[in-house]
Amino acid sequence: MTTISYKLSGILLTLLTVILISCKDDETLQGNGITEQEWVEGQTYTIPAGKEKTVAFTAKASWIAQSSSTALVSLNKNSGGAGKNTLIIRAHNSSDKEAIITIRVSGYSTKSSFKVKIKINEEDKDREINDLVNNYLKEKYLWNEEYKTLTPDFTLAYDKFVKQTLVSMRTNNLDKKVYQGSDGKIYYSLYSYIRKLDPDLRSNTRAGKEKIEKEKEYSYGFVGLQPVQELSSSKGFFVIQGVHPGSSADKAGLKRGMEIHKVGGESISIEKWEKIHSSLMVGDSRSTQQVTDKDGRVYNINSGPIEVNPVIYSHVKNIHSHRIGYLVYSKFDAGFDQELFDVFKKFKKENITDLILDLRYNGGGHVISAQLISSCIAGSAYEGEVFSSYRYNEERMKAIGNKKKTDPFLYSTYKNLNTSLAEGAVNLSKVYCLVSGQTASASELVINSLRGIDIEVILIGERTNGKNVGMEGTEFTTKAGTYEFFPITFQSYNAKDFGAYENGFDPDHIINENNPRGREFEGYKEFGAEDEPLYGKAISLITGKPFRMGGSTRSAIEQPRLTTLPVPETRQIGMIK
């Protein structure tokens, strides 16, 4: 009996001990074991990328800490002992948006946590793309010897990084152009450029592929808009220089010579004309515009995106026993080489005796498209002759034995179309080019290359831009997006080794289409109209007949009140390989 009592007492004592221990465990596991913490539970904190945040706390026992994204934030330590502690959190650039920091104290059932978001500093956000640009310039920039001596500011925004760094140089005077602003100050513009690509669009300037396809861009379809000021008021208007076939502007019925007097229902003030001009010429997203002409008619247009056809206009006409081909071409876009070649096939089929090539609004583009035009003009007799040769920076030239690389005049095979050019070879010894200050780069390459093989090129208009250097572009993809970078990497020369046309080509016959009589703005005639000043002059030179300039498109009362304003540069000027 006594033995049983002892055994029962032992069992009861054991049960009582378990109960007491369990009660003690329940008490110690309550809460998170942290006091005096320098954060609010569940709160979100923002730390600039590359910076640190230090938080203090007191732990009742040993602890461990962790981050849900080690790519976004790192911790100076992941564990510690009881007592006062500090934790240093360092922020990094990452595609992750936020991280959760958790701290668990040993023996406690709950944990403490807070969120961390990263703030990208303006001075740091472009560091990655700037590093890539810097390396490319060191390797391929035409003036890389001086570039390597620079100490660039990598904290600049990517576009400012390119402009400010290259403008600061002394030896690259073929890349940067000096101009005087309306405020009388001296400014620089660069041919080299970088731009961030819209993820919904592919780049439209890439070369170096077997075949270059058509690519879309945002555009209302204007080839150019000439700003005109009404001197008696603070108002102005834009005169359309041309529209791209199939564009929204074309479908709406807008044509060369028409005037835009209102945009979005508002008159065009002189104070805002540059901003309004840019909004119509530089598409950067899907958008719509309402424009009103001189007579109050309203046109609704949208920016697409569209494939921008540079083959603006062409015809063949019989004039005084001459069969004259005429082509207005606004950009050397190899994606439209078939459309361009189709024009020359028509010229060939209709046995043209003379050619007028209108490049007055053409700022250049792909070198291969310049080869196509030049080879079709020259024909089979010049197949294999030097179309153009290229000088690179000293390091690259040394690597190829200091001998310029060359491109030939083509005939048998044109790779971008995988065809012979025989059907479009017009075999001419003379060509008439209509030019202006907007005629640049690949346009000037055509002029120089034809003159290099002694084909006579008659220039009508104004002095050309003077871009005798070209680009080899590349794309960079970073966490921030995809960028297209086109720095100047070579200078071009013709078969006679002439390439010093940085001041442009002077016209053989000077005519300013904005004031052809040297008085005031008279408006624009249709492309191919015999009284259009530049085209009419070419017809006169071809036929030997006197040129009679037509009357102004505006009344005599209006003319003295009008003056043209300089056209802002809204498109990249390119000679792209």
GROMACS .gro file of N, CA, C and O in nm, residues 237-293:
model
  228
  237PHE      N    1   0.304   8.063  -8.805
  237PHE     CA    2   0.242   7.943  -8.860
  237PHE      C    3   0.352   7.854  -8.918
  237PHE      O    4   0.468   7.895  -8.930
  238PHE      N    5   0.314   7.731  -8.952
  238PHE     CA    6   0.408   7.637  -9.012
  238PHE      C    7   0.364   7.607  -9.155
  238PHE      O    8   0.244   7.588  -9.181
  239VAL      N    9   0.461   7.602  -9.246
  239VAL     CA   10   0.433   7.563  -9.383
  239VAL      C   11   0.488   7.422  -9.406
  239VAL      O   12   0.604   7.394  -9.375
  240ILE      N   13   0.404   7.335  -9.457
  240ILE     CA   14   0.441   7.194  -9.476
  240ILE      C   15   0.537   7.182  -9.594
  240ILE      O   16   0.506   7.225  -9.705
  241GLN      N   17   0.654   7.122  -9.569
  241GLN     CA   18   0.752   7.102  -9.675
  241GLN      C   19   0.730   6.972  -9.750
  241GLN      O   20   0.777   6.954  -9.863
  242GLY      N   21   0.657   6.881  -9.691
  242GLY     CA   22   0.626   6.753  -9.754
  242GLY      C   23   0.565   6.659  -9.653
  242GLY      O   24   0.575   6.682  -9.532
  243VAL      N   25   0.500   6.552  -9.701
  243VAL     CA   26   0.444   6.450  -9.612
  243VAL      C   27   0.485   6.313  -9.663
  243VAL      O   28   0.504   6.292  -9.784
  244HIS      N   29   0.501   6.220  -9.571
  244HIS     CA   30   0.538   6.083  -9.607
  244HIS      C   31   0.416   6.008  -9.659
  244HIS      O   32   0.309   6.011  -9.595
  245PRO      N   33   0.427   5.939  -9.772
  245PRO     CA   34   0.314   5.863  -9.827
  245PRO      C   35   0.262   5.761  -9.727
  245PRO      O   36   0.339   5.690  -9.662
  246GLY      N   37   0.130   5.755  -9.713
  246GLY     CA   38   0.066   5.658  -9.625
  246GLY      C   39   0.060   5.698  -9.480
  246GLY      O   40   0.003   5.626  -9.398
  247SER      N   41   0.116   5.813  -9.446
  247SER     CA   42   0.114   5.860  -9.307
  247SER      C   43  -0.021   5.920  -9.273
  247SER      O   44  -0.107   5.942  -9.360
  248SER      N   45  -0.041   5.948  -9.145
  248SER     CA   46  -0.167   6.009  -9.102
  248SER      C   47  -0.188   6.145  -9.166
  248SER      O   48  -0.299   6.179  -9.208
  249ALA      N   49  -0.082   6.223  -9.176
  249ALA     CA   50  -0.092   6.354  -9.241
  249ALA      C   51  -0.133   6.340  -9.386
  249ALA      O   52  -0.215   6.417  -9.438
  250ASP      N   53  -0.076   6.241  -9.454
  250ASP     CA   54  -0.109   6.216  -9.594
  250ASP      C   55  -0.255   6.174  -9.608
  250ASP      O   56  -0.329   6.227  -9.693
  251LYS      N   57  -0.299   6.083  -9.525
  251LYS     CA   58  -0.438   6.034  -9.532
  251LYS      C   59  -0.539   6.143  -9.498
  251LYS      O   60  -0.652   6.143  -9.547
  252ALA      N   61  -0.497   6.239  -9.414
  252ALA     CA   62  -0.588   6.348  -9.376
  252ALA      C   63  -0.600   6.452  -9.486
  252ALA      O   64  -0.687   6.540  -9.481
  253GLY      N   65  -0.511   6.446  -9.587
  253GLY     CA   66  -0.518   6.541  -9.697
  253GLY      C   67  -0.423   6.657  -9.686
  253GLY      O   68  -0.432   6.753  -9.765
  254LEU      N   69  -0.330   6.652  -9.591
  254LEU     CA   70  -0.231   6.759  -9.578
  254LEU      C   71  -0.123   6.743  -9.684
  254LEU      O   72  -0.079   6.631  -9.713
  255LYS      N   73  -0.080   6.854  -9.743
  255LYS     CA   74   0.013   6.849  -9.855
  255LYS      C   75   0.120   6.956  -9.843
  255LYS      O   76   0.106   7.051  -9.765
  256ARG      N   77   0.223   6.940  -9.924
  256ARG     CA   78   0.328   7.041  -9.933
  256ARG      C   79   0.268   7.177  -9.967
  256ARG      O   80   0.183   7.189 -10.055
  257GLY      N   81   0.316   7.279  -9.897
  257GLY     CA   82   0.272   7.415  -9.924
  257GLY      C   83   0.155   7.461  -9.839
  257GLY      O   84   0.132   7.581  -9.827
  258MET      N   85   0.082   7.366  -9.777
  258MET     CA   86  -0.029   7.405  -9.691
  258MET      C   87   0.024   7.464  -9.561
  258MET      O   88   0.134   7.432  -9.517
  259GLU      N   89  -0.055   7.552  -9.500
  259GLU     CA   90  -0.014   7.622  -9.379
  259GLU      C   91  -0.093   7.573  -9.258
  259GLU      O   92  -0.214   7.555  -9.265
  260ILE      N   93  -0.022   7.553  -9.148
  260ILE     CA   94  -0.085   7.517  -9.020
  260ILE      C   95  -0.083   7.641  -8.933
  260ILE      O   96   0.023   7.690  -8.894
  261HIS      N   97  -0.202   7.691  -8.899
  261HIS     CA   98  -0.212   7.815  -8.821
  261HIS      C   99  -0.254   7.790  -8.676
  261HIS      O  100  -0.234   7.878  -8.592
  262LYS      N  101  -0.311   7.673  -8.649
  262LYS     CA  102  -0.349   7.639  -8.512
  262LYS      C  103  -0.316   7.494  -8.485
  262LYS      O  104  -0.325   7.408  -8.573
  263VAL      N  105  -0.279   7.466  -8.361
  263VAL     CA  106  -0.255   7.330  -8.315
  263VAL      C  107  -0.333   7.311  -8.187
  263VAL      O  108  -0.318   7.388  -8.092
  264GLY      N  109  -0.420   7.211  -8.185
  264GLY     CA  110  -0.506   7.190  -8.069
  264GLY      C  111  -0.602   7.306  -8.048
  264GLY      O  112  -0.641   7.332  -7.934
  265GLY      N  113  -0.640   7.373  -8.155
  265GLY     CA  114  -0.734   7.485  -8.145
  265GLY      C  115  -0.672   7.616  -8.102
  265GLY      O  116  -0.740   7.718  -8.096
  266GLU      N  117  -0.541   7.615  -8.072
  266GLU     CA  118  -0.473   7.735  -8.025
  266GLU      C  119  -0.382   7.791  -8.133
  266GLU      O  120  -0.315   7.717  -8.205
  267SER      N  121  -0.379   7.924  -8.143
  267SER     CA  122  -0.288   7.988  -8.237
  267SER      C  123  -0.143   7.961  -8.197
  267SER      O  124  -0.113   7.933  -8.080
  268ILE      N  125  -0.053   7.972  -8.292
  268ILE     CA  126   0.088   7.942  -8.268
  268ILE      C  127   0.160   8.071  -8.230
  268ILE      O  128   0.185   8.157  -8.316
  269SER      N  129   0.192   8.085  -8.103
  269SER     CA  130   0.261   8.206  -8.057
  269SER      C  131   0.410   8.192  -8.082
  269SER      O  132   0.465   8.081  -8.079
  270ILE      N  133   0.475   8.302  -8.106
  270ILE     CA  134   0.619   8.301  -8.132
  270ILE      C  135   0.696   8.250  -8.010
  270ILE      O  136   0.800   8.186  -8.022
  271GLU      N  137   0.643   8.276  -7.891
  271GLU     CA  138   0.711   8.232  -7.768
  271GLU      C  139   0.714   8.079  -7.757
  271GLU      O  140   0.806   8.023  -7.696
  272LYS      N  141   0.615   8.012  -7.817
  272LYS     CA  142   0.604   7.867  -7.799
  272LYS      C  143   0.626   7.789  -7.928
  272LYS      O  144   0.605   7.668  -7.931
  273TRP      N  145   0.668   7.857  -8.036
  273TRP     CA  146   0.670   7.788  -8.164
  273TRP      C  147   0.768   7.671  -8.168
  273TRP      O  148   0.740   7.568  -8.232
  274GLU      N  149   0.881   7.680  -8.097
  274GLU     CA  150   0.977   7.570  -8.099
  274GLU      C  151   0.920   7.445  -8.032
  274GLU      O  152   0.939   7.334  -8.082
  275LYS      N  153   0.852   7.464  -7.921
  275LYS     CA  154   0.790   7.350  -7.850
  275LYS      C  155   0.681   7.288  -7.936
  275LYS      O  156   0.669   7.164  -7.944
  276ILE      N  157   0.600   7.371  -8.002
  276ILE     CA  158   0.492   7.320  -8.086
  276ILE      C  159   0.551   7.248  -8.208
  276ILE      O  160   0.504   7.141  -8.249
  277HIS      N  161   0.654   7.306  -8.266
  277HIS     CA  162   0.722   7.244  -8.381
  277HIS      C  163   0.772   7.105  -8.343
  277HIS      O  164   0.753   7.008  -8.418
  278SER      N  165   0.835   7.095  -8.227
  278SER     CA  166   0.887   6.966  -8.181
  278SER      C  167   0.775   6.865  -8.161
  278SER      O  168   0.789   6.747  -8.195
  279SER      N  169   0.661   6.909  -8.108
  279SER     CA  170   0.549   6.818  -8.082
  279SER      C  171   0.493   6.759  -8.211
  279SER      O  172   0.439   6.649  -8.212
  280LEU      N  173   0.507   6.833  -8.322
  280LEU     CA  174   0.456   6.784  -8.451
  280LEU      C  175   0.560   6.701  -8.527
  280LEU      O  176   0.524   6.613  -8.606
  281MET      N  177   0.687   6.728  -8.503
  281MET     CA  178   0.792   6.662  -8.578
  281MET      C  179   0.854   6.542  -8.506
  281MET      O  180   0.900   6.447  -8.571
  282VAL      N  181   0.858   6.546  -8.374
  282VAL     CA  182   0.927   6.441  -8.298
  282VAL      C  183   0.824   6.358  -8.223
  282VAL      O  184   0.779   6.395  -8.115
  283GLY      N  185   0.784   6.247  -8.281
  283GLY     CA  186   0.690   6.158  -8.213
  283GLY      C  187   0.761   6.074  -8.110
  283GLY      O  188   0.864   6.013  -8.140
  284ASP      N  189   0.712   6.071  -7.987
  284ASP     CA  190   0.774   5.986  -7.885
  284ASP      C  191   0.673   5.894  -7.817
  284ASP      O  192   0.706   5.826  -7.722
  285SER      N  193   0.549   5.896  -7.866
  285SER     CA  194   0.447   5.808  -7.810
  285SER      C  195   0.325   5.811  -7.902
  285SER      O  196   0.318   5.893  -7.995
  286ARG      N  197   0.228   5.723  -7.876
  286ARG     CA  198   0.103   5.726  -7.950
  286ARG      C  199   0.024   5.849  -7.906
  286ARG      O  200  -0.006   5.866  -7.789
  287SER      N  201  -0.008   5.937  -7.999
  287SER     CA  202  -0.079   6.059  -7.964
  287SER      C  203  -0.156   6.110  -8.084
  287SER      O  204  -0.135   6.067  -8.198
  288THR      N  205  -0.246   6.204  -8.059
  288THR     CA  206  -0.324   6.266  -8.165
  288THR      C  207  -0.307   6.417  -8.157
  288THR      O  208  -0.278   6.472  -8.051
  289GLN      N  209  -0.324   6.482  -8.271
  289GLN     CA  210  -0.317   6.627  -8.278
  289GLN      C  211  -0.429   6.677  -8.369
  289GLN      O  212  -0.468   6.609  -8.465
  290GLN      N  213  -0.475   6.794  -8.340
  290GLN     CA  214  -0.573   6.861  -8.426
  290GLN      C  215  -0.505   6.986  -8.481
  290GLN      O  216  -0.461   7.072  -8.404
  291VAL      N  217  -0.494   6.995  -8.612
  291VAL     CA  218  -0.430   7.111  -8.673
  291VAL      C  219  -0.530   7.181  -8.764
  291VAL      O  220  -0.618   7.118  -8.823
  292THR      N  221  -0.516   7.312  -8.773
  292THR     CA  222  -0.608   7.395  -8.850
  292THR      C  223  -0.531   7.472  -8.955
  292THR      O  224  -0.427   7.532  -8.925
  293ASP      N  225  -0.581   7.471  -9.080
  293ASP     CA  226  -0.508   7.539  -9.187
  293ASP      C  227  -0.547   7.686  -9.196
  293ASP      O  228  -0.626   7.738  -9.115
   0.00000   0.00000   0.00000
